[in-house]
């Protein structure tokens, strides 16, 4: 399993992450099998959120019940969680009170004394950066949170937070797959009149993260779009699947590994967040951690997904 830097923390972390948003109805044995498979593949980074599990902190609690960690085992795992979404509404709340209360509840649910990485879960239009800073300072000084980041934030939103927040923002969790790649596609087709792909919708977010040592975490790495099904073996993407099949045979890996490698091949040093609860798929995807796709292969997949390469 290849590792990448986690922002400016100095930590090297796996470039594949086990996302635990769908484990609430799994048995202890099923959760343990999922975790054991991930760990055996070299994945030691898990991603939670307070809203995962059809109720607050339910997936966090389910994980801790099924996978009790000894002190040494806890030290070997990077636990990330997120806060800020209020599902009753829905709306967002980055207030000091909400952030601190959410972290305290996550610590209890996870049965741990610290969260390694806390992300603000999507942007809050009513954010007051000084409130966020006060919460982060208190949580960091108390040893409850070691590092902080965001999800789905634009460069401007991050800069606004940085005016008040003293801790480095080390990660930005963003949707990215071969077929959902506006982060990459706009830059490839910059300044091409009349082409929708050339329109900047994120103010150069990927380049901004690279310039500011913010690790990009790619969620929904196999989704065709916004939760409208995976592109693997989907008849909507015959050309892409033909290329995936050929490269999978060439490298003697599952297609999931090639789809993972398309993301991990990028020099930004991204992490791929797996949302599957199928151990076989976790193992298959993990094999793409350090698959050495060539430039030609990477761009071929990109074109086969429907993007323009001038």
Short mmCIF file of N, CA and C in Angstrom, two decimals, residues 84-93 124:
data_model
loop_
_atom_site.label_atom_id
_atom_site.label_comp_id
_atom_site.label_asym_id
_atom_site.label_seq_id
_atom_site.Cartn_x
_atom_site.Cartn_y
_atom_site.Cartn_z
N UNK A 84 -20.91 18.92 11.30
CA UNK A 84 -21.42 20.15 10.70
C UNK A 84 -22.75 20.01 10.02
N UNK A 85 -23.13 18.80 9.59
CA UNK A 85 -24.43 18.59 8.97
C UNK A 85 -25.47 18.34 10.05
N UNK A 86 -26.58 19.04 9.96
CA UNK A 86 -27.72 18.81 10.84
C UNK A 86 -28.81 18.18 9.97
N UNK A 87 -29.04 16.87 10.10
CA UNK A 87 -29.96 16.19 9.18
C UNK A 87 -31.40 16.63 9.32
N UNK A 88 -31.81 17.09 10.49
CA UNK A 88 -33.17 17.61 10.66
C UNK A 88 -33.23 19.00 10.04
N UNK A 89 -33.72 19.07 8.86
CA UNK A 89 -33.77 20.35 8.15
C UNK A 89 -33.79 20.13 6.65
N UNK A 90 -32.67 19.73 6.02
CA UNK A 90 -31.33 19.70 6.61
C UNK A 90 -30.68 21.09 6.54
N UNK A 91 -29.65 21.25 7.36
CA UNK A 91 -28.87 22.48 7.27
C UNK A 91 -27.49 22.21 7.85
N UNK A 92 -26.68 23.25 7.93
CA UNK A 92 -25.30 23.11 8.38
C UNK A 92 -25.07 24.01 9.59
N UNK A 93 -24.16 23.58 10.47
CA UNK A 93 -23.93 24.32 11.71
C UNK A 93 -22.46 24.19 12.10
N UNK A 124 -20.76 25.63 5.37
CA UNK A 124 -21.87 26.28 6.07
C UNK A 124 -21.91 27.73 5.60
#
